CSV table of C-alpha atoms in Angstrom, one decimal:
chain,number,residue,atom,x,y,z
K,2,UNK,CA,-14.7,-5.0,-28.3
K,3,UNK,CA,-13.1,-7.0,-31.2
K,4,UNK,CA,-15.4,-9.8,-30.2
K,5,UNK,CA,-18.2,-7.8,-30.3
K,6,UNK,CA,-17.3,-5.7,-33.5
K,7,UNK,CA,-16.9,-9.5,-35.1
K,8,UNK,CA,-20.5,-10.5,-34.0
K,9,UNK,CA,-22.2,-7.5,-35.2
K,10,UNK,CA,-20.2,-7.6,-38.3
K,11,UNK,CA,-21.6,-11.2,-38.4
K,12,UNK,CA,-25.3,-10.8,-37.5
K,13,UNK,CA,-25.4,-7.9,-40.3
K,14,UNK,CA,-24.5,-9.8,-43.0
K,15,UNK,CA,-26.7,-12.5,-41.9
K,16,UNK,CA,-29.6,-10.3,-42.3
K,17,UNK,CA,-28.3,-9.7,-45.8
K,18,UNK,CA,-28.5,-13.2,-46.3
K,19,UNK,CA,-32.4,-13.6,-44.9
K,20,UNK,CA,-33.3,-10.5,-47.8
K,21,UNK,CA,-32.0,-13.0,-50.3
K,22,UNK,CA,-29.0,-11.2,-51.3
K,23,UNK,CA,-26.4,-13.2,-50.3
K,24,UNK,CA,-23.7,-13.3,-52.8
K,25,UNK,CA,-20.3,-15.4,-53.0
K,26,UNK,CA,-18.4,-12.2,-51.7
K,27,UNK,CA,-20.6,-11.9,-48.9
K,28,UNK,CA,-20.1,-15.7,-48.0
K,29,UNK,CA,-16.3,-14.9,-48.3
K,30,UNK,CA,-16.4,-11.8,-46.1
K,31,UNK,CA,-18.2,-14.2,-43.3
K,32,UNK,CA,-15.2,-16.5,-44.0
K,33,UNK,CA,-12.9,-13.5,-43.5
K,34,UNK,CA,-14.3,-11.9,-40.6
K,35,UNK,CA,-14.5,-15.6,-38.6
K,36,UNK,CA,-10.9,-16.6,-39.7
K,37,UNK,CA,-9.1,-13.5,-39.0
K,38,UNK,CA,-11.0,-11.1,-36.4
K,39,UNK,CA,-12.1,-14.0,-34.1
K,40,UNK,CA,-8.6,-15.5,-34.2
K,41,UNK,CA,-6.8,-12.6,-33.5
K,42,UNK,CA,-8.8,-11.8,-30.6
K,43,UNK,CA,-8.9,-14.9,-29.1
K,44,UNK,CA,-5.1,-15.1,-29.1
K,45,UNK,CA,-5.0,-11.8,-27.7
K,46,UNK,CA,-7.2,-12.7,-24.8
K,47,UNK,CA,-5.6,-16.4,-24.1
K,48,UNK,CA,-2.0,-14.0,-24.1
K,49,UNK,CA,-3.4,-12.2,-21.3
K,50,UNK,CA,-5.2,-14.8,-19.7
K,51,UNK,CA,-2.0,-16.7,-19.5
K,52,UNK,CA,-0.1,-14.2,-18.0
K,53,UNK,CA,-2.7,-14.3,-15.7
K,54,UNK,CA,-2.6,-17.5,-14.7
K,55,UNK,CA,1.1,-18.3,-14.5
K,56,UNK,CA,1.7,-14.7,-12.4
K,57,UNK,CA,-1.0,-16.1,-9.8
K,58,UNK,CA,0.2,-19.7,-9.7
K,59,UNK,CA,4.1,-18.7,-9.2
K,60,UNK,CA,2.9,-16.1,-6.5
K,61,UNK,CA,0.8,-19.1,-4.3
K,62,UNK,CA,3.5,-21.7,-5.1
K,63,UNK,CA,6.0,-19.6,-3.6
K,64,UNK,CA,4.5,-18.0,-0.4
K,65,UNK,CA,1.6,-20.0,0.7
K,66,UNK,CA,2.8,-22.7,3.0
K,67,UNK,CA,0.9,-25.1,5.4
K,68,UNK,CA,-0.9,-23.5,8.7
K,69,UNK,CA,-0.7,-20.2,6.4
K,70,UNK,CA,-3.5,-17.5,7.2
K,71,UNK,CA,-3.6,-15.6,4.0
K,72,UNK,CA,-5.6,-12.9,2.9
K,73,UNK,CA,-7.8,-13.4,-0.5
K,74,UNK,CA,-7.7,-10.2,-3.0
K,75,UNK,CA,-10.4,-9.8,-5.5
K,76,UNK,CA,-10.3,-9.6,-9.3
K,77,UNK,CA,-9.7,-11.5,-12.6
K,78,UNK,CA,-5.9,-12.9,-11.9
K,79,UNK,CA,-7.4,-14.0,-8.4
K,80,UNK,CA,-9.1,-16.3,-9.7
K,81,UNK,CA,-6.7,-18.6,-11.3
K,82,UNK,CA,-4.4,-18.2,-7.4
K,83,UNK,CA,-7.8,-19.5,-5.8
K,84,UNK,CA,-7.8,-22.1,-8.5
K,85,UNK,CA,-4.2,-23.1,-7.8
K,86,UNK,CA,-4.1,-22.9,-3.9
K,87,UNK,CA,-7.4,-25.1,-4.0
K,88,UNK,CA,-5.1,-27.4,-5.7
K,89,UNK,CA,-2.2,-27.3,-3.4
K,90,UNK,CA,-4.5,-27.5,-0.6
K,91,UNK,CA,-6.1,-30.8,-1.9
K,92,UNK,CA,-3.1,-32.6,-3.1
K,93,UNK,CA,-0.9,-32.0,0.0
K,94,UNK,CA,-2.8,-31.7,2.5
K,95,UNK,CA,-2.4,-27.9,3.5
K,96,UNK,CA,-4.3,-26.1,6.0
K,97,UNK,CA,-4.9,-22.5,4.9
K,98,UNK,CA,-7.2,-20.2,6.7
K,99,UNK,CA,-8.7,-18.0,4.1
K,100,UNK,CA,-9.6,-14.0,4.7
K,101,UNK,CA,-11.4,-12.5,1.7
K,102,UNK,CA,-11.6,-8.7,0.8
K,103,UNK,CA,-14.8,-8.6,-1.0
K,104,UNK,CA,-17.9,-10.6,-1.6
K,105,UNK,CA,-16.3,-11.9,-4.7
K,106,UNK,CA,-13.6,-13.7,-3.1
K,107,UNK,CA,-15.7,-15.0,-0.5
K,108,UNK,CA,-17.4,-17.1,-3.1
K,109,UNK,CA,-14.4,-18.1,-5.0
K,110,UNK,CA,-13.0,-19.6,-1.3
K,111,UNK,CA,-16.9,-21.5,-0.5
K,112,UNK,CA,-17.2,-22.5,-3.6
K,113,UNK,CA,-13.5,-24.4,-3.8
K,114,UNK,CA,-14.2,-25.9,-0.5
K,115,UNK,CA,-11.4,-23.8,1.5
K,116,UNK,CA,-11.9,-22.3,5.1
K,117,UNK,CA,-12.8,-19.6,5.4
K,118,UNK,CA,-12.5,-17.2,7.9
K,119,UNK,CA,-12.0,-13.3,8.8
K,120,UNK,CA,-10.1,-10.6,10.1
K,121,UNK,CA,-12.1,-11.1,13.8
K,122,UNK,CA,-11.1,-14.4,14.1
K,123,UNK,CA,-8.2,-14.6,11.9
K,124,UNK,CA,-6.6,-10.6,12.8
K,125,UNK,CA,-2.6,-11.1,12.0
K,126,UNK,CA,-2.2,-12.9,8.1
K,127,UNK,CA,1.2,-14.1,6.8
K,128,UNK,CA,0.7,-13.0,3.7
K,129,UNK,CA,-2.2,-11.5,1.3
K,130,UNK,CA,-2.4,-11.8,-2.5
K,131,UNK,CA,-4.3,-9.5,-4.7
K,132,UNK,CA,-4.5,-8.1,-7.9
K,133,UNK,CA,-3.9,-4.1,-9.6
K,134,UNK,CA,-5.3,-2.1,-11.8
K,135,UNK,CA,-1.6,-0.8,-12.7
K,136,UNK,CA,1.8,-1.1,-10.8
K,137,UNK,CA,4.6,1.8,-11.4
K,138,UNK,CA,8.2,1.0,-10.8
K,139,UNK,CA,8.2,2.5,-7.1
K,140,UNK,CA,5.7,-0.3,-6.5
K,141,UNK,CA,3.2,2.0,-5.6
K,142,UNK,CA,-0.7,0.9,-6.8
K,143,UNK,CA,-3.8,1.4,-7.9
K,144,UNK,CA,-6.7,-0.5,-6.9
K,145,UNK,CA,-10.4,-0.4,-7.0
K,146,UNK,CA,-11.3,-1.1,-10.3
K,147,UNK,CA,-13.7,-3.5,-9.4
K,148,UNK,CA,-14.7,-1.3,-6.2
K,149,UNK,CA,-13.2,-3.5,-3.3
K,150,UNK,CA,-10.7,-1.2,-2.3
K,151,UNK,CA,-11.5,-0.5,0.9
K,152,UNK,CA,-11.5,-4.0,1.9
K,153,UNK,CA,-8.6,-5.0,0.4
K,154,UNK,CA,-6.1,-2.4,1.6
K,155,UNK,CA,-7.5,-3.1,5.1
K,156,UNK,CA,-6.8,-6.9,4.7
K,157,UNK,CA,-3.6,-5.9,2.9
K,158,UNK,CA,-2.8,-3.6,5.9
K,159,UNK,CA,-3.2,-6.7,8.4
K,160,UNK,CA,-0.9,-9.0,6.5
K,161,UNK,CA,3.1,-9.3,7.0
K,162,UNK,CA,3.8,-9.5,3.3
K,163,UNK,CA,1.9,-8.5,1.0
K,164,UNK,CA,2.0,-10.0,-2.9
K,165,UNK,CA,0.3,-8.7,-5.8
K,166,UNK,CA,-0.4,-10.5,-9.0
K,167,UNK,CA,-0.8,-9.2,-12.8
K,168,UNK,CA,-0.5,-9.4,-16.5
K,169,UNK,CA,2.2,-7.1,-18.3
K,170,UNK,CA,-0.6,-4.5,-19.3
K,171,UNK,CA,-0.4,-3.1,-15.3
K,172,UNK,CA,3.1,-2.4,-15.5
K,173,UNK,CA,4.2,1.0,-15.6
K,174,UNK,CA,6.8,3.8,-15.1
K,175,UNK,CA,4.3,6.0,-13.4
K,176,UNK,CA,0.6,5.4,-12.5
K,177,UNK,CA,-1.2,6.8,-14.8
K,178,UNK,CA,0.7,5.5,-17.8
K,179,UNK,CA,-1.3,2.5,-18.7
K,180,UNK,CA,-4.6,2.8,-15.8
K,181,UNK,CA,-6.5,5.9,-17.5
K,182,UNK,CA,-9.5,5.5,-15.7
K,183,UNK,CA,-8.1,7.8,-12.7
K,184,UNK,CA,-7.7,6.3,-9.0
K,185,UNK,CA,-10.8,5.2,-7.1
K,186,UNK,CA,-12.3,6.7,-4.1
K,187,UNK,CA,-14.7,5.2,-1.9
K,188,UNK,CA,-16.8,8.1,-0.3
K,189,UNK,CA,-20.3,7.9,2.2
K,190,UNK,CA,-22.9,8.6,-0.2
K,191,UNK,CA,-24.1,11.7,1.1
K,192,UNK,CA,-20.9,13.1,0.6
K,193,UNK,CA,-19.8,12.5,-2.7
K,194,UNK,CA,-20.3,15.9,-4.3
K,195,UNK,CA,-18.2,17.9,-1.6
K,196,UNK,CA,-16.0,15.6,-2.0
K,197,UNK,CA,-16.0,15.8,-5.8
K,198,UNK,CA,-15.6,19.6,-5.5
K,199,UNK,CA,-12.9,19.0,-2.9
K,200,UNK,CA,-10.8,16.6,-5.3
K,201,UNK,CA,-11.0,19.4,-8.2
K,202,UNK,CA,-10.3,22.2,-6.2
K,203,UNK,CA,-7.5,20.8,-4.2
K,204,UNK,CA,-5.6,18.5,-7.0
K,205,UNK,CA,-6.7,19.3,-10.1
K,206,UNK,CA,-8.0,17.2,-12.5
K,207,UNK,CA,-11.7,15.2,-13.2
K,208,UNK,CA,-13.4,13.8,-10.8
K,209,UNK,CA,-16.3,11.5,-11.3
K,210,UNK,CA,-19.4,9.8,-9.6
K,211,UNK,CA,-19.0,5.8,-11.1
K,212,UNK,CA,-22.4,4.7,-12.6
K,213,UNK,CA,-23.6,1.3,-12.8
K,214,UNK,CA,-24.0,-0.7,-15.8
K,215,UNK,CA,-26.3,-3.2,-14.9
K,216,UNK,CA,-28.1,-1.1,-12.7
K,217,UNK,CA,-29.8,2.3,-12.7
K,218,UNK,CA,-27.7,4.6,-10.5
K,219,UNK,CA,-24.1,4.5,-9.1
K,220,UNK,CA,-21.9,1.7,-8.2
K,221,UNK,CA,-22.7,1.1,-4.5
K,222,UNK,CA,-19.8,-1.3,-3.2
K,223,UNK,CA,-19.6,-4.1,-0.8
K,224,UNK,CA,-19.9,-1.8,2.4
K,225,UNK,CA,-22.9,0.3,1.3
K,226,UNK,CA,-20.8,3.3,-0.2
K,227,UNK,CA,-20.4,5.3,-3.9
K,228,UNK,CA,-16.9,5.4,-5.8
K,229,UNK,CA,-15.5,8.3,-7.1
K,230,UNK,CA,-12.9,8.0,-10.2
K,231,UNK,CA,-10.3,11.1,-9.6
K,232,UNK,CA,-8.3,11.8,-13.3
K,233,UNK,CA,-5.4,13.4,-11.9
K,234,UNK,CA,-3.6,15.8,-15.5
K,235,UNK,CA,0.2,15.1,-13.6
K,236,UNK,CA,1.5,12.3,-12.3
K,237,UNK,CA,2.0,13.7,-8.6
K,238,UNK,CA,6.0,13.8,-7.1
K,239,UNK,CA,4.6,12.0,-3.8
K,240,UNK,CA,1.9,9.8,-3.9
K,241,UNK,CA,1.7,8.8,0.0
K,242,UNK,CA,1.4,12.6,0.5
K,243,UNK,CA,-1.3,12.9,-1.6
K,244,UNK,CA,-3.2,9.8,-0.6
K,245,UNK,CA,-3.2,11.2,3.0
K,246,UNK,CA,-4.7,14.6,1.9
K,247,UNK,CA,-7.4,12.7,0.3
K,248,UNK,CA,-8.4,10.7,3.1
K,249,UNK,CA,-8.6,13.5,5.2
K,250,UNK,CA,-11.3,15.0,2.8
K,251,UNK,CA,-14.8,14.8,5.4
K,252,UNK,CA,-16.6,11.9,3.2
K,253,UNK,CA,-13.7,9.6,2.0
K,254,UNK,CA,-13.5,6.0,3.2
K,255,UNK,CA,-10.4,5.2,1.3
K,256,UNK,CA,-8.6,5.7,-1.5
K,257,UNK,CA,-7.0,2.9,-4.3
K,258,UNK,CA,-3.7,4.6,-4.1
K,259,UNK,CA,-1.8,1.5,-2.4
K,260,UNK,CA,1.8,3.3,-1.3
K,261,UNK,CA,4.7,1.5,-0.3
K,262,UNK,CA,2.4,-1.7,0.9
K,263,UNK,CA,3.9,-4.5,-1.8
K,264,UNK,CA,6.2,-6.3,-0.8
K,265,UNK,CA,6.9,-8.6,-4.1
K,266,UNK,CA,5.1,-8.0,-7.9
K,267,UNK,CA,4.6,-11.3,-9.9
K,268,UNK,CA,4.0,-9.8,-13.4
K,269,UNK,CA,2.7,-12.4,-15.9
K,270,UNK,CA,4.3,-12.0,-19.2
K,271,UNK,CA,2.2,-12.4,-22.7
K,272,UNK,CA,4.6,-15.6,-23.4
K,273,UNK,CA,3.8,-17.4,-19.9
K,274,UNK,CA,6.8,-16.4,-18.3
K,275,UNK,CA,6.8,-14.4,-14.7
K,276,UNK,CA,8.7,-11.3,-14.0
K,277,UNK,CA,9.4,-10.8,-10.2
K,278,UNK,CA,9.5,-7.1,-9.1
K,279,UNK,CA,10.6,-6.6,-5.2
């Protein structure tokens, strides 16, 4: 947004330039705006960036091991673990076996030369690394911001320890706290306004069809289905009670609500330190 404000700000008084009224203010505002607003964003999004990175690299350094079958989670911080374990995997020698949860993460493993495979060939996983939208201190999640849900509980599910990876804006008390976009539902299309109604009635809250943005229409996700964003007004007193009501609602496919799954949170700090949760 910053970024964005900064080029607008920009393009404007270039106009104002072109119209021949450029002054020696205006020329100083431009020197401003570049110095200050571009600067401060940028450092803001190398912080987080950073505590990206060093969360994902300390999380594959510590449990992916040679012969691993490991289970490949979606997202921004994912990125920089693929980027590390193609490392690893290149300078000693390690045979992984790579199981992704979304289309995303398929490319990230073809296009750093690693194997992949699947949950038919490749059913039991040592251990699966993925991302969050926000962690609370019972370790419980939410996922599905970037609609692969589905996919990566199920590969979550299949693996005996399960790691997640983030910066130090997903930690929270309680869910809720810092993730205000509400927790994702994956529902079959032709059921996502009795499901909707169902959400309201039952829990409370706003529920909500998630559009596209570079499409006309809803999101559609990897396995053909519509998300529904549920903004719950209290934090419930027992999550894993509630995600199984949901997912008994005719229509659902699954829910983001990931209880009592992690195993281990790396959190990546803003000064490139890691903060272990278990």
């Amino acid at each position: 947004m910053a970024g964005t404000s900064v080029l607008l700000h920009c393009r404007s008084l270039m106009w104002i330039g072109s119209r021949g009224v450029t002054s020696g203010a205006i020329n100083n505002n431009i020197s401003f705006v570049l110095k200050h607003s571009v600067r401060d964003f940028c450092s803001k999004m190398s912080a987080a960036e950073l505590a990206k990175k060093a969360a994902a690299c300390a999380a594959v350094d510590n449990h992916v091991t040679d012969n691993c079958m490991l289970g490949v989670g979606s997202g921004s911080t994912i990125v920089y673990a693929v980027e590390r374990l193609a490392d690893r995997v290149k300078t000693e020698n390690l045979k992984v076996q790579c199981v992704p949860t979304s289309f995303q993460a398929r490319q990230l493993i073809i296009n750093h030369g690693l194997n992949l495979s699947d949950l038919e060939r490749t059913p039991e996983l040592d251990v699966a690394i993925d991302g969050a939208d926000e962690v609370d201190d019972q370790m419980n999640l939410i996922k599905g911001g970037g609609g692969c849900l589905t996919q990566e509980k199920i590969v979550a599910a299949n693996a005996k320890y399960f790691v997640v990876i983030a910066d130090y804006r997903k930690r929270s008390k309680v869910l809720g706290e810092q993730w205000k976009k509400g927790v994702p539902i994956e529902v079959i299309p032709m059921a996502y306004k009795p499901v909707i109604s169902q959400l309201c009635m039952q829990f409370g809250g706003k529920a909500e069809l998630r559009m596209a943005k570079a499409k006309a229409g809803p999101v559609v996700t990897d396995n053909g289905n519509f998300i529904i964003d549920w903004q719950f007004d209290a934090v419930p007193e027992n999550w894993k009670s509630v995600n199984q009501e949901i997912t008994l609602i005719p229509g659902v496919v699954e829910t983001g609500l990931f209880v009592n799954m992690a195993k281990k949170v790396y959190f990546g700090m803003d000064d490139g330190t890691v903060s272990i949760k278990e």
